């Protein structure tokens, strides 16, 4: 789907005036066509950020239009700061320190390979290599553990919950991850929907969009044209500050994820960059 095609999707955002079907008062719900996603729980302060786009007051709340992404120009600082940057240095060598001993011990407690975590420092390049050598469920879960370790860095927040959720039915979890990884090569929205069906609940408990989009990204094995990128709250906050005011701060729909990837592809081409993940990393650092 091109950026212009994505803009044709009839998307609305409705603020709940009172607690009810739309969720708690002040929550924002994304509506795609006639389908309503779950409450975004963005809070009233966030709603004020999009109220300027209000087009009507409806019975259920304030309706706001989806931001026209074609109107968002590539940030000047992005062009300047990424000009001349070597992708291999900026992306493949991007390394995070992790608490490997904790992950190994916790994985062993739940019956998984204690040597599944690569080490105390994991780079994007390491994860690309893991994704390129998957031959079954065990390797798929090993990729997940290392993505989670890389994503949490020196913290293990919800790490135990995520391991337990997978341990409850590891074959199911691995099959879901395999299906999502396969779709990630061609269909960002479809891959997203595998792990968050109906935009309402995570298919694997405690594995929400901020972390499973990391998995979808790394599942591409480092392909510069891989269509899935990481979307987390920091990236979303940076995008909202740069004009995408209708983007919820968290709990995005599959269609919003598709539009996000379309925007990154557009900005990548406009800025003359070699890879879309260069834009994602830049946004994360704002």
PDB file of C-alpha atoms in Angstrom, residues 10-252:
ATOM      1  CA  UNK A  10     -11.579   6.254   6.087  1.00  0.00           C
ATOM      2  CA  UNK A  11     -10.107   6.693   9.560  1.00  0.00           C
ATOM      3  CA  UNK A  12     -11.711   8.637  12.385  1.00  0.00           C
ATOM      4  CA  UNK A  13     -10.821   9.186  16.014  1.00  0.00           C
ATOM      5  CA  UNK A  14     -13.594   9.565  18.582  1.00  0.00           C
ATOM      6  CA  UNK A  15     -13.159  10.815  22.128  1.00  0.00           C
ATOM      7  CA  UNK A  16     -15.412   9.279  24.766  1.00  0.00           C
ATOM      8  CA  UNK A  17     -17.321  12.100  26.454  1.00  0.00           C
ATOM      9  CA  UNK A  18     -18.474   9.773  29.221  1.00  0.00           C
ATOM     10  CA  UNK A  19     -17.434   6.276  30.273  1.00  0.00           C
ATOM     11  CA  UNK A  20     -19.236   3.670  28.218  1.00  0.00           C
ATOM     12  CA  UNK A  21     -18.853   1.591  25.038  1.00  0.00           C
ATOM     13  CA  UNK A  22     -15.977   3.781  23.877  1.00  0.00           C
ATOM     14  CA  UNK A  23     -14.063   3.149  27.079  1.00  0.00           C
ATOM     15  CA  UNK A  24     -13.309   5.417  30.060  1.00  0.00           C
ATOM     16  CA  UNK A  25     -14.039   9.091  29.720  1.00  0.00           C
ATOM     17  CA  UNK A  26     -11.387  10.889  27.676  1.00  0.00           C
ATOM     18  CA  UNK A  27     -10.173   7.814  25.806  1.00  0.00           C
ATOM     19  CA  UNK A  28      -9.674   7.961  22.068  1.00  0.00           C
ATOM     20  CA  UNK A  29     -10.941   5.177  19.829  1.00  0.00           C
ATOM     21  CA  UNK A  30      -9.730   4.689  16.273  1.00  0.00           C
ATOM     22  CA  UNK A  31     -12.455   3.916  13.765  1.00  0.00           C
ATOM     23  CA  UNK A  32     -11.503   2.377  10.426  1.00  0.00           C
ATOM     24  CA  UNK A  33     -14.458   2.462   8.048  1.00  0.00           C
ATOM     25  CA  UNK A  34     -17.257   0.872  10.021  1.00  0.00           C
ATOM     26  CA  UNK A  35     -14.932  -1.046  12.345  1.00  0.00           C
ATOM     27  CA  UNK A  36     -13.960   0.337  15.725  1.00  0.00           C
ATOM     28  CA  UNK A  37     -10.686  -0.547  17.375  1.00  0.00           C
ATOM     29  CA  UNK A  38     -10.287  -0.595  21.136  1.00  0.00           C
ATOM     30  CA  UNK A  39     -10.046   2.449  23.352  1.00  0.00           C
ATOM     31  CA  UNK A  40      -6.614   4.052  23.030  1.00  0.00           C
ATOM     32  CA  UNK A  41      -6.608   5.289  26.664  1.00  0.00           C
ATOM     33  CA  UNK A  42      -4.599   8.279  25.593  1.00  0.00           C
ATOM     34  CA  UNK A  43      -5.978  10.548  28.289  1.00  0.00           C
ATOM     35  CA  UNK A  44      -7.460  14.014  28.050  1.00  0.00           C
ATOM     36  CA  UNK A  45      -4.103  15.792  27.646  1.00  0.00           C
ATOM     37  CA  UNK A  46      -3.431  13.763  24.536  1.00  0.00           C
ATOM     38  CA  UNK A  47      -6.935  14.379  23.212  1.00  0.00           C
ATOM     39  CA  UNK A  48      -6.316  18.117  23.405  1.00  0.00           C
ATOM     40  CA  UNK A  49      -3.443  17.585  21.012  1.00  0.00           C
ATOM     41  CA  UNK A  50      -5.789  16.420  18.266  1.00  0.00           C
ATOM     42  CA  UNK A  51      -8.878  18.459  19.067  1.00  0.00           C
ATOM     43  CA  UNK A  52      -7.818  21.104  16.562  1.00  0.00           C
ATOM     44  CA  UNK A  53      -8.690  18.623  13.837  1.00  0.00           C
ATOM     45  CA  UNK A  54     -12.223  18.117  15.127  1.00  0.00           C
ATOM     46  CA  UNK A  55     -14.732  18.016  12.287  1.00  0.00           C
ATOM     47  CA  UNK A  56     -17.915  17.241  14.171  1.00  0.00           C
ATOM     48  CA  UNK A  57     -19.400  16.568  17.567  1.00  0.00           C
ATOM     49  CA  UNK A  58     -21.200  13.254  17.408  1.00  0.00           C
ATOM     50  CA  UNK A  59     -23.375  11.524  19.958  1.00  0.00           C
ATOM     51  CA  UNK A  60     -20.535   9.407  21.300  1.00  0.00           C
ATOM     52  CA  UNK A  61     -17.795  12.017  21.379  1.00  0.00           C
ATOM     53  CA  UNK A  62     -15.618  14.387  19.410  1.00  0.00           C
ATOM     54  CA  UNK A  63     -14.721  13.101  15.978  1.00  0.00           C
ATOM     55  CA  UNK A  64     -11.316  14.046  14.589  1.00  0.00           C
ATOM     56  CA  UNK A  65      -9.843  13.322  11.195  1.00  0.00           C
ATOM     57  CA  UNK A  66      -6.782  11.199  10.622  1.00  0.00           C
ATOM     58  CA  UNK A  67      -3.676  13.238   9.905  1.00  0.00           C
ATOM     59  CA  UNK A  68      -2.915  13.531   6.197  1.00  0.00           C
ATOM     60  CA  UNK A  69       0.541  11.944   6.151  1.00  0.00           C
ATOM     61  CA  UNK A  70       1.226  13.393   2.718  1.00  0.00           C
ATOM     62  CA  UNK A  71       1.371  16.777   4.455  1.00  0.00           C
ATOM     63  CA  UNK A  72       4.259  15.716   6.708  1.00  0.00           C
ATOM     64  CA  UNK A  73       7.593  16.772   5.259  1.00  0.00           C
ATOM     65  CA  UNK A  74      10.823  15.044   6.184  1.00  0.00           C
ATOM     66  CA  UNK A  75      12.194  16.855   9.251  1.00  0.00           C
ATOM     67  CA  UNK A  76      15.117  19.091   8.320  1.00  0.00           C
ATOM     68  CA  UNK A  77      17.180  17.844  11.267  1.00  0.00           C
ATOM     69  CA  UNK A  78      16.700  14.269  10.064  1.00  0.00           C
ATOM     70  CA  UNK A  79      18.123  15.176   6.663  1.00  0.00           C
ATOM     71  CA  UNK A  80      21.074  16.993   8.224  1.00  0.00           C
ATOM     72  CA  UNK A  81      21.905  14.516  10.969  1.00  0.00           C
ATOM     73  CA  UNK A  82      21.642  11.389   8.808  1.00  0.00           C
ATOM     74  CA  UNK A  83      23.442  12.865   5.837  1.00  0.00           C
ATOM     75  CA  UNK A  84      26.592  10.829   5.283  1.00  0.00           C
ATOM     76  CA  UNK A  85      25.808   8.372   8.074  1.00  0.00           C
ATOM     77  CA  UNK A  86      27.036   4.847   7.297  1.00  0.00           C
ATOM     78  CA  UNK A  87      24.096   2.419   7.635  1.00  0.00           C
ATOM     79  CA  UNK A  88      26.302  -0.433   8.852  1.00  0.00           C
ATOM     80  CA  UNK A  89      27.576   1.721  11.713  1.00  0.00           C
ATOM     81  CA  UNK A  90      24.247   3.326  12.568  1.00  0.00           C
ATOM     82  CA  UNK A  91      22.092   0.210  12.301  1.00  0.00           C
ATOM     83  CA  UNK A  92      24.021  -3.073  12.314  1.00  0.00           C
ATOM     84  CA  UNK A  93      26.445  -1.924  15.014  1.00  0.00           C
ATOM     85  CA  UNK A  94      23.734  -0.421  17.221  1.00  0.00           C
ATOM     86  CA  UNK A  95      24.439  -2.396  20.405  1.00  0.00           C
ATOM     87  CA  UNK A  96      22.533  -2.613  23.688  1.00  0.00           C
ATOM     88  CA  UNK A  97      23.802  -3.980  26.995  1.00  0.00           C
ATOM     89  CA  UNK A  98      21.509  -6.653  28.456  1.00  0.00           C
ATOM     90  CA  UNK A  99      21.278  -8.588  31.738  1.00  0.00           C
ATOM     91  CA  UNK A 100      22.125 -11.909  30.105  1.00  0.00           C
ATOM     92  CA  UNK A 101      22.526 -13.823  33.376  1.00  0.00           C
ATOM     93  CA  UNK A 102      18.980 -12.949  34.421  1.00  0.00           C
ATOM     94  CA  UNK A 103      17.532 -14.027  31.079  1.00  0.00           C
ATOM     95  CA  UNK A 104      19.465 -17.310  31.083  1.00  0.00           C
ATOM     96  CA  UNK A 105      18.395 -18.176  34.610  1.00  0.00           C
ATOM     97  CA  UNK A 106      14.754 -17.291  34.000  1.00  0.00           C
ATOM     98  CA  UNK A 107      14.622 -19.199  30.712  1.00  0.00           C
ATOM     99  CA  UNK A 108      16.059 -22.275  32.420  1.00  0.00           C
ATOM    100  CA  UNK A 109      13.450 -22.088  35.191  1.00  0.00           C
ATOM    101  CA  UNK A 110      10.720 -22.272  32.563  1.00  0.00           C
ATOM    102  CA  UNK A 111      12.276 -25.125  30.618  1.00  0.00           C
ATOM    103  CA  UNK A 112      13.880 -23.171  27.783  1.00  0.00           C
ATOM    104  CA  UNK A 113      17.468 -23.281  26.547  1.00  0.00           C
ATOM    105  CA  UNK A 114      19.550 -21.379  29.091  1.00  0.00           C
ATOM    106  CA  UNK A 115      22.073 -20.536  26.371  1.00  0.00           C
ATOM    107  CA  UNK A 116      19.393 -18.895  24.245  1.00  0.00           C
ATOM    108  CA  UNK A 117      20.563 -15.351  24.969  1.00  0.00           C
ATOM    109  CA  UNK A 118      23.598 -14.331  22.920  1.00  0.00           C
ATOM    110  CA  UNK A 119      25.518 -12.387  25.527  1.00  0.00           C
ATOM    111  CA  UNK A 120      25.731  -9.283  27.672  1.00  0.00           C
ATOM    112  CA  UNK A 121      25.801  -7.031  24.585  1.00  0.00           C
ATOM    113  CA  UNK A 122      23.514  -7.569  21.600  1.00  0.00           C
ATOM    114  CA  UNK A 123      23.553  -5.581  18.368  1.00  0.00           C
ATOM    115  CA  UNK A 124      20.950  -5.197  15.672  1.00  0.00           C
ATOM    116  CA  UNK A 125      23.351  -7.070  13.417  1.00  0.00           C
ATOM    117  CA  UNK A 126      23.403 -10.007  15.858  1.00  0.00           C
ATOM    118  CA  UNK A 127      19.617 -10.190  15.721  1.00  0.00           C
ATOM    119  CA  UNK A 128      19.568  -9.951  11.931  1.00  0.00           C
ATOM    120  CA  UNK A 129      21.923 -12.948  11.838  1.00  0.00           C
ATOM    121  CA  UNK A 130      19.677 -14.937  14.195  1.00  0.00           C
ATOM    122  CA  UNK A 131      16.636 -14.203  12.039  1.00  0.00           C
ATOM    123  CA  UNK A 132      18.478 -15.414   8.950  1.00  0.00           C
ATOM    124  CA  UNK A 133      19.122 -18.821  10.509  1.00  0.00           C
ATOM    125  CA  UNK A 134      15.701 -19.952  11.717  1.00  0.00           C
ATOM    126  CA  UNK A 135      14.871 -23.583  11.052  1.00  0.00           C
ATOM    127  CA  UNK A 136      12.119 -24.364  13.509  1.00  0.00           C
ATOM    128  CA  UNK A 137      10.213 -23.404  16.627  1.00  0.00           C
ATOM    129  CA  UNK A 138      13.245 -23.434  18.915  1.00  0.00           C
ATOM    130  CA  UNK A 139      15.111 -20.954  16.729  1.00  0.00           C
ATOM    131  CA  UNK A 140      12.001 -18.767  16.467  1.00  0.00           C
ATOM    132  CA  UNK A 141      11.766 -18.563  20.255  1.00  0.00           C
ATOM    133  CA  UNK A 142      15.500 -17.905  20.513  1.00  0.00           C
ATOM    134  CA  UNK A 143      15.035 -14.896  18.247  1.00  0.00           C
ATOM    135  CA  UNK A 144      12.192 -13.695  20.473  1.00  0.00           C
ATOM    136  CA  UNK A 145      14.243 -13.988  23.682  1.00  0.00           C
ATOM    137  CA  UNK A 146      17.106 -11.997  22.212  1.00  0.00           C
ATOM    138  CA  UNK A 147      14.777  -9.348  20.761  1.00  0.00           C
ATOM    139  CA  UNK A 148      13.152  -8.967  24.187  1.00  0.00           C
ATOM    140  CA  UNK A 149      16.548  -8.766  25.910  1.00  0.00           C
ATOM    141  CA  UNK A 150      17.730  -6.153  23.399  1.00  0.00           C
ATOM    142  CA  UNK A 151      14.471  -4.220  23.756  1.00  0.00           C
ATOM    143  CA  UNK A 152      14.573  -4.080  27.554  1.00  0.00           C
ATOM    144  CA  UNK A 153      18.325  -3.502  27.809  1.00  0.00           C
ATOM    145  CA  UNK A 154      19.500  -3.224  31.398  1.00  0.00           C
ATOM    146  CA  UNK A 155      15.970  -3.688  32.711  1.00  0.00           C
ATOM    147  CA  UNK A 156      13.820  -6.815  32.856  1.00  0.00           C
ATOM    148  CA  UNK A 157      10.439  -5.126  33.203  1.00  0.00           C
ATOM    149  CA  UNK A 158       7.715  -7.688  32.395  1.00  0.00           C
ATOM    150  CA  UNK A 159      10.397 -10.099  31.213  1.00  0.00           C
ATOM    151  CA  UNK A 160       9.267 -12.858  33.551  1.00  0.00           C
ATOM    152  CA  UNK A 161       5.619 -12.329  32.559  1.00  0.00           C
ATOM    153  CA  UNK A 162       6.507 -12.638  28.875  1.00  0.00           C
ATOM    154  CA  UNK A 163       8.513 -15.822  29.422  1.00  0.00           C
ATOM    155  CA  UNK A 164       5.670 -17.330  31.442  1.00  0.00           C
ATOM    156  CA  UNK A 165       3.140 -16.424  28.765  1.00  0.00           C
ATOM    157  CA  UNK A 166       5.173 -18.253  26.114  1.00  0.00           C
ATOM    158  CA  UNK A 167       5.871 -21.183  28.464  1.00  0.00           C
ATOM    159  CA  UNK A 168       2.122 -21.699  28.926  1.00  0.00           C
ATOM    160  CA  UNK A 169       1.950 -22.973  25.327  1.00  0.00           C
ATOM    161  CA  UNK A 170       5.314 -22.674  23.556  1.00  0.00           C
ATOM    162  CA  UNK A 171       4.160 -24.432  20.382  1.00  0.00           C
ATOM    163  CA  UNK A 172       1.276 -21.998  19.947  1.00  0.00           C
ATOM    164  CA  UNK A 173       3.544 -19.018  20.618  1.00  0.00           C
ATOM    165  CA  UNK A 174       6.157 -20.237  18.135  1.00  0.00           C
ATOM    166  CA  UNK A 175       3.493 -20.860  15.485  1.00  0.00           C
ATOM    167  CA  UNK A 176       2.103 -17.346  15.952  1.00  0.00           C
ATOM    168  CA  UNK A 177       5.571 -15.853  15.700  1.00  0.00           C
ATOM    169  CA  UNK A 178       6.295 -17.893  12.576  1.00  0.00           C
ATOM    170  CA  UNK A 179       3.064 -16.703  10.924  1.00  0.00           C
ATOM    171  CA  UNK A 180       3.775 -13.098  11.876  1.00  0.00           C
ATOM    172  CA  UNK A 181       7.377 -13.318  10.655  1.00  0.00           C
ATOM    173  CA  UNK A 182       6.228 -14.723   7.324  1.00  0.00           C
ATOM    174  CA  UNK A 183       3.676 -11.927   6.854  1.00  0.00           C
ATOM    175  CA  UNK A 184       6.178  -9.278   7.947  1.00  0.00           C
ATOM    176  CA  UNK A 185       8.049  -9.632   4.658  1.00  0.00           C
ATOM    177  CA  UNK A 186       5.147  -8.321   2.582  1.00  0.00           C
ATOM    178  CA  UNK A 187       2.236  -7.195   4.770  1.00  0.00           C
ATOM    179  CA  UNK A 188       2.917  -5.057   7.872  1.00  0.00           C
ATOM    180  CA  UNK A 189      -0.760  -4.734   8.802  1.00  0.00           C
ATOM    181  CA  UNK A 190      -1.313  -8.468   8.368  1.00  0.00           C
ATOM    182  CA  UNK A 191       1.737  -9.333  10.463  1.00  0.00           C
ATOM    183  CA  UNK A 192       0.604  -6.903  13.160  1.00  0.00           C
ATOM    184  CA  UNK A 193      -2.881  -8.435  13.171  1.00  0.00           C
ATOM    185  CA  UNK A 194      -1.453 -11.906  13.808  1.00  0.00           C
ATOM    186  CA  UNK A 195      -0.035 -10.743  17.126  1.00  0.00           C
ATOM    187  CA  UNK A 196      -2.862  -8.335  17.992  1.00  0.00           C
ATOM    188  CA  UNK A 197      -5.984  -9.801  16.366  1.00  0.00           C
ATOM    189  CA  UNK A 198      -8.881  -7.426  15.987  1.00  0.00           C
ATOM    190  CA  UNK A 199      -6.755  -4.608  17.434  1.00  0.00           C
ATOM    191  CA  UNK A 200      -8.114  -5.594  20.829  1.00  0.00           C
ATOM    192  CA  UNK A 201      -5.807  -7.959  22.705  1.00  0.00           C
ATOM    193  CA  UNK A 202      -2.309  -9.318  22.392  1.00  0.00           C
ATOM    194  CA  UNK A 203      -2.175 -12.851  20.992  1.00  0.00           C
ATOM    195  CA  UNK A 204       0.642 -13.568  23.460  1.00  0.00           C
ATOM    196  CA  UNK A 205       0.086 -12.019  26.865  1.00  0.00           C
ATOM    197  CA  UNK A 206       2.458  -9.180  27.804  1.00  0.00           C
ATOM    198  CA  UNK A 207       3.825  -9.088  24.242  1.00  0.00           C
ATOM    199  CA  UNK A 208       2.347  -5.808  23.082  1.00  0.00           C
ATOM    200  CA  UNK A 209       2.992  -3.640  20.020  1.00  0.00           C
ATOM    201  CA  UNK A 210       6.066  -1.855  21.369  1.00  0.00           C
ATOM    202  CA  UNK A 211       7.816  -5.210  21.630  1.00  0.00           C
ATOM    203  CA  UNK A 212       6.257  -7.382  18.972  1.00  0.00           C
ATOM    204  CA  UNK A 213       6.952  -4.748  16.315  1.00  0.00           C
ATOM    205  CA  UNK A 214      10.611  -5.188  17.291  1.00  0.00           C
ATOM    206  CA  UNK A 215      10.193  -8.864  16.489  1.00  0.00           C
ATOM    207  CA  UNK A 216       8.483  -8.076  13.172  1.00  0.00           C
ATOM    208  CA  UNK A 217      11.345  -5.750  12.299  1.00  0.00           C
ATOM    209  CA  UNK A 218      14.157  -8.159  13.147  1.00  0.00           C
ATOM    210  CA  UNK A 219      12.341 -11.020  11.402  1.00  0.00           C
ATOM    211  CA  UNK A 220      13.415  -9.317   8.173  1.00  0.00           C
ATOM    212  CA  UNK A 221      16.989 -10.392   8.780  1.00  0.00           C
ATOM    213  CA  UNK A 222      18.398  -6.958   8.016  1.00  0.00           C
ATOM    214  CA  UNK A 223      16.921  -6.631   4.531  1.00  0.00           C
ATOM    215  CA  UNK A 224      17.048  -2.865   3.844  1.00  0.00           C
ATOM    216  CA  UNK A 225      13.706  -3.134   2.034  1.00  0.00           C
ATOM    217  CA  UNK A 226      11.960  -5.038   4.841  1.00  0.00           C
ATOM    218  CA  UNK A 227       8.581  -3.288   5.234  1.00  0.00           C
ATOM    219  CA  UNK A 228       8.160  -3.653   9.014  1.00  0.00           C
ATOM    220  CA  UNK A 229       9.771  -1.280  11.502  1.00  0.00           C
ATOM    221  CA  UNK A 230       9.774  -0.760  15.253  1.00  0.00           C
ATOM    222  CA  UNK A 231       6.942   1.380  16.629  1.00  0.00           C
ATOM    223  CA  UNK A 232       6.995   2.170  20.322  1.00  0.00           C
ATOM    224  CA  UNK A 233       5.838   5.023  22.520  1.00  0.00           C
ATOM    225  CA  UNK A 234       9.015   7.060  22.039  1.00  0.00           C
ATOM    226  CA  UNK A 235       8.758   6.840  18.256  1.00  0.00           C
ATOM    227  CA  UNK A 236       5.044   7.673  18.413  1.00  0.00           C
ATOM    228  CA  UNK A 237       5.733  10.690  20.631  1.00  0.00           C
ATOM    229  CA  UNK A 238       8.344  11.963  18.178  1.00  0.00           C
ATOM    230  CA  UNK A 239       5.921  11.557  15.277  1.00  0.00           C
ATOM    231  CA  UNK A 240       3.128  13.357  17.122  1.00  0.00           C
ATOM    232  CA  UNK A 241       5.510  16.252  17.820  1.00  0.00           C
ATOM    233  CA  UNK A 242       6.282  16.401  14.106  1.00  0.00           C
ATOM    234  CA  UNK A 243       2.700  16.649  12.945  1.00  0.00           C
ATOM    235  CA  UNK A 244       1.036  13.247  13.133  1.00  0.00           C
ATOM    236  CA  UNK A 245      -1.341  14.517  15.778  1.00  0.00           C
ATOM    237  CA  UNK A 246      -3.955  11.786  15.316  1.00  0.00           C
ATOM    238  CA  UNK A 247      -1.505   8.967  16.096  1.00  0.00           C
ATOM    239  CA  UNK A 248      -2.418   7.461  19.472  1.00  0.00           C
ATOM    240  CA  UNK A 249       0.481   7.347  21.933  1.00  0.00           C
ATOM    241  CA  UNK A 250       0.129   3.567  22.358  1.00  0.00           C
ATOM    242  CA  UNK A 251      -2.100   0.600  21.482  1.00  0.00           C
ATOM    243  CA  UNK A 252      -2.079   1.302  17.756  1.00  0.00           C
TER     244      UNK A 252
END
